[in-house]
């Protein structure tokens, strides 16, 4: 949250993107990968709280479909487009 506010203030005429309907869009936009917490933050709409469990479930669906990969990373994971 607060990091996004700071960036928004630094680029006041920047275009704000809404949370994607398809989480695969995130992995396309961030080819180096994202952690589960980052995915949760980027999928958050409005002032809702990030939902890490929901983000992980969405990413696991992509892995099951063969669209993404999961690399264990401490108590989290790094998700990339397959």
Coordinates of C-alpha atoms in Angstrom, one line a residue:
X1 CA 0.0 0.0 0.0
X2 CA 2.3 2.8 1.1
X3 CA 4.9 2.2 -1.5
X4 CA 2.2 2.5 -4.2
X5 CA 1.1 5.8 -2.7
X6 CA 4.6 7.2 -2.7
X7 CA 5.2 6.2 -6.3
X8 CA 1.8 7.6 -7.3
X9 CA 2.8 10.9 -5.7
X10 CA 6.1 10.9 -7.6
X11 CA 4.4 10.4 -11.0
X12 CA 1.1 12.3 -10.6
X13 CA 0.3 12.1 -14.3
X14 CA 1.1 8.3 -14.5
X15 CA -1.5 5.8 -15.5
X16 CA -2.8 3.6 -12.7
X17 CA -3.6 0.1 -13.8
X18 CA -6.5 -1.8 -12.2
X19 CA -5.9 -5.3 -10.7
X20 CA -6.0 -7.8 -13.6
X21 CA -8.9 -10.3 -13.9
X22 CA -6.4 -12.9 -15.0
X23 CA -3.3 -13.3 -12.7
X24 CA -1.3 -14.6 -15.7
X25 CA -1.2 -11.0 -16.9
X26 CA 1.0 -10.3 -13.8
X27 CA 3.5 -12.9 -14.8
X28 CA 3.7 -11.5 -18.3
X29 CA 4.2 -8.0 -16.9
X30 CA 6.9 -9.2 -14.5
X31 CA 9.0 -11.8 -16.4
X32 CA 11.5 -12.1 -13.5
X33 CA 8.7 -13.5 -11.4
X34 CA 6.7 -12.4 -8.4
X35 CA 6.4 -13.7 -4.8
X36 CA 3.0 -14.8 -3.5
X37 CA 2.8 -11.6 -1.4
X38 CA 3.6 -9.4 -4.4
X39 CA 0.9 -11.2 -6.4
X40 CA -1.6 -10.7 -3.5
X41 CA -0.8 -7.0 -3.4
X42 CA -1.2 -6.6 -7.2
X43 CA -4.5 -8.5 -7.2
X44 CA -5.9 -6.2 -4.5
X45 CA -8.8 -4.0 -5.6
X46 CA -9.4 -0.6 -4.1
X47 CA -8.8 -0.5 -0.3
X48 CA -9.3 -4.2 0.2
X49 CA -6.7 -6.1 2.2
X50 CA -4.3 -8.3 0.2
X51 CA -5.3 -11.9 0.4
X52 CA -2.2 -14.1 0.2
X53 CA -4.2 -17.4 0.4
X54 CA -6.4 -16.4 -2.5
X55 CA -3.3 -15.3 -4.5
X56 CA -1.6 -18.6 -3.9
X57 CA -4.6 -20.5 -5.0
X58 CA -4.8 -18.4 -8.2
X59 CA -1.1 -19.1 -8.9
X60 CA -1.5 -22.8 -8.1
X61 CA -4.3 -23.0 -10.7
X62 CA -1.9 -21.5 -13.3
X63 CA 0.7 -24.1 -12.4
X64 CA -1.9 -26.9 -12.7
X65 CA -2.8 -25.5 -16.2
X66 CA 0.8 -25.5 -17.2
X67 CA 0.9 -21.7 -17.6
X68 CA 3.2 -20.9 -14.6
X69 CA 6.0 -22.4 -12.6
X70 CA 6.5 -22.3 -8.8
X71 CA 9.9 -22.2 -7.2
X72 CA 10.0 -22.6 -3.4
X73 CA 11.5 -19.5 -1.8
X74 CA 11.8 -19.6 2.0
X75 CA 8.3 -19.8 3.4
X76 CA 7.0 -18.4 0.1
X77 CA 7.4 -19.1 -3.6
X78 CA 8.5 -17.3 -6.8
X79 CA 6.0 -17.6 -9.6
X80 CA 6.9 -17.2 -13.2
X81 CA 5.2 -17.7 -16.6
X82 CA 5.9 -21.2 -17.9

